[in-house]
Amino acid sequence: PYHISALFVVDLHKFRRRAYGDQYRVFYDSLSKDPNSLSNLDQDLPNYAQHVVPIHSLPEEWLWCETGCGNPSKPRAKT
């Protein structure tokens, strides 16, 4: 699935141990050859690489915003 969010929670120990930064560099290098592919880099790069660097959608309380979520859920918001 395509995940839409510019907010990420990262397990840095796992990220470094599995060299995910290096994997992202390889994907970025590939994507950067096409200027149109960089228009939504914050979303496209992790989604494009998710078969190598797993990602998961965060629960609503991590993605709360005034326009997309109702006031009843605001007290549970983490951002």
mmCIF file of C-alpha atoms in Angstrom:
data_model
loop_
_atom_site.group_PDB
_atom_site.id
_atom_site.type_symbol
_atom_site.label_atom_id
_atom_site.label_comp_id
_atom_site.label_asym_id
_atom_site.label_seq_id
_atom_site.Cartn_x
_atom_site.Cartn_y
_atom_site.Cartn_z
ATOM 1 C CA PRO A 1 0.000 0.000 0.000
ATOM 2 C CA TYR A 2 0.977 3.626 -0.502
ATOM 3 C CA HIS A 3 1.430 5.439 2.818
ATOM 4 C CA ILE A 4 0.812 9.183 2.950
ATOM 5 C CA SER A 5 2.619 10.894 5.783
ATOM 6 C CA ALA A 6 5.640 13.083 6.288
ATOM 7 C CA LEU A 7 5.977 11.877 9.878
ATOM 8 C CA PHE A 8 8.169 8.891 10.660
ATOM 9 C CA VAL A 9 9.026 7.046 13.850
ATOM 10 C CA VAL A 10 12.315 5.227 13.411
ATOM 11 C CA ASP A 11 14.056 2.533 15.433
ATOM 12 C CA LEU A 12 17.548 3.977 14.947
ATOM 13 C CA HIS A 13 19.358 0.879 16.188
ATOM 14 C CA LYS A 14 17.576 -1.305 13.636
ATOM 15 C CA PHE A 15 17.887 1.379 10.934
ATOM 16 C CA ARG A 16 21.664 1.516 11.378
ATOM 17 C CA ARG A 17 22.166 -2.220 11.931
ATOM 18 C CA ARG A 18 20.347 -3.058 8.695
ATOM 19 C CA ALA A 19 22.015 -0.220 6.732
ATOM 20 C CA TYR A 20 18.653 1.236 5.689
ATOM 21 C CA GLY A 21 20.281 4.641 5.143
ATOM 22 C CA ASP A 22 22.466 3.106 2.457
ATOM 23 C CA GLN A 23 19.403 1.501 0.881
ATOM 24 C CA TYR A 24 17.601 4.871 0.825
ATOM 25 C CA ARG A 25 20.630 6.449 -0.863
ATOM 26 C CA VAL A 26 20.475 3.842 -3.633
ATOM 27 C CA PHE A 27 16.750 4.437 -4.171
ATOM 28 C CA TYR A 28 17.196 8.218 -4.027
ATOM 29 C CA ASP A 29 19.953 8.036 -6.629
ATOM 30 C CA SER A 30 17.655 6.032 -8.876
ATOM 31 C CA LEU A 31 14.674 8.370 -8.367
ATOM 32 C CA SER A 32 16.724 11.550 -8.783
ATOM 33 C CA LYS A 33 17.443 10.725 -12.421
ATOM 34 C CA ASP A 34 13.801 11.608 -13.168
ATOM 35 C CA PRO A 35 12.998 15.181 -11.993
ATOM 36 C CA ASN A 36 9.272 14.369 -11.904
ATOM 37 C CA SER A 37 9.783 11.632 -9.336
ATOM 38 C CA LEU A 38 11.130 14.054 -6.726
ATOM 39 C CA SER A 39 7.976 16.174 -6.428
ATOM 40 C CA ASN A 40 6.740 14.205 -3.382
ATOM 41 C CA LEU A 41 10.061 12.882 -2.143
ATOM 42 C CA ASP A 42 8.988 12.652 1.513
ATOM 43 C CA GLN A 43 6.282 10.171 0.463
ATOM 44 C CA ASP A 44 7.656 8.615 -2.703
ATOM 45 C CA LEU A 45 11.074 7.563 -1.395
ATOM 46 C CA PRO A 46 9.844 5.480 1.581
ATOM 47 C CA ASN A 47 6.991 4.021 -0.459
ATOM 48 C CA TYR A 48 9.250 3.146 -3.367
ATOM 49 C CA ALA A 49 11.731 1.444 -1.012
ATOM 50 C CA GLN A 50 9.227 -0.299 1.278
ATOM 51 C CA HIS A 51 9.949 -3.760 -0.128
ATOM 52 C CA VAL A 52 13.494 -3.354 1.272
ATOM 53 C CA VAL A 53 12.908 -0.912 4.153
ATOM 54 C CA PRO A 54 9.551 -1.871 5.739
ATOM 55 C CA ILE A 55 7.144 0.933 6.662
ATOM 56 C CA HIS A 56 3.790 0.938 8.425
ATOM 57 C CA SER A 57 1.098 3.584 8.764
ATOM 58 C CA LEU A 58 0.954 5.320 12.115
ATOM 59 C CA PRO A 59 -2.271 5.393 14.146
ATOM 60 C CA GLU A 60 -4.454 8.499 13.846
ATOM 61 C CA GLU A 61 -3.224 9.988 17.134
ATOM 62 C CA TRP A 62 0.233 10.367 15.540
ATOM 63 C CA LEU A 63 -1.192 12.014 12.411
ATOM 64 C CA TRP A 64 -3.719 14.376 13.973
ATOM 65 C CA CYS A 65 -4.352 17.676 12.194
ATOM 66 C CA GLU A 66 -7.145 20.223 12.473
ATOM 67 C CA THR A 67 -8.350 19.799 8.907
ATOM 68 C CA GLY A 68 -8.347 16.001 8.778
ATOM 69 C CA CYS A 69 -9.359 14.967 12.294
ATOM 70 C CA GLY A 70 -12.157 15.996 14.591
ATOM 71 C CA ASN A 71 -11.813 17.845 17.880
ATOM 72 C CA PRO A 72 -12.932 14.788 19.917
ATOM 73 C CA SER A 73 -9.703 13.024 18.982
ATOM 74 C CA LYS A 74 -7.457 16.024 19.764
ATOM 75 C CA PRO A 75 -6.753 15.063 23.412
ATOM 76 C CA ARG A 76 -5.191 11.781 22.194
ATOM 77 C CA ALA A 77 -2.997 13.545 19.600
ATOM 78 C CA LYS A 78 0.737 12.940 19.918
ATOM 79 C CA THR A 79 1.748 15.606 17.388
#
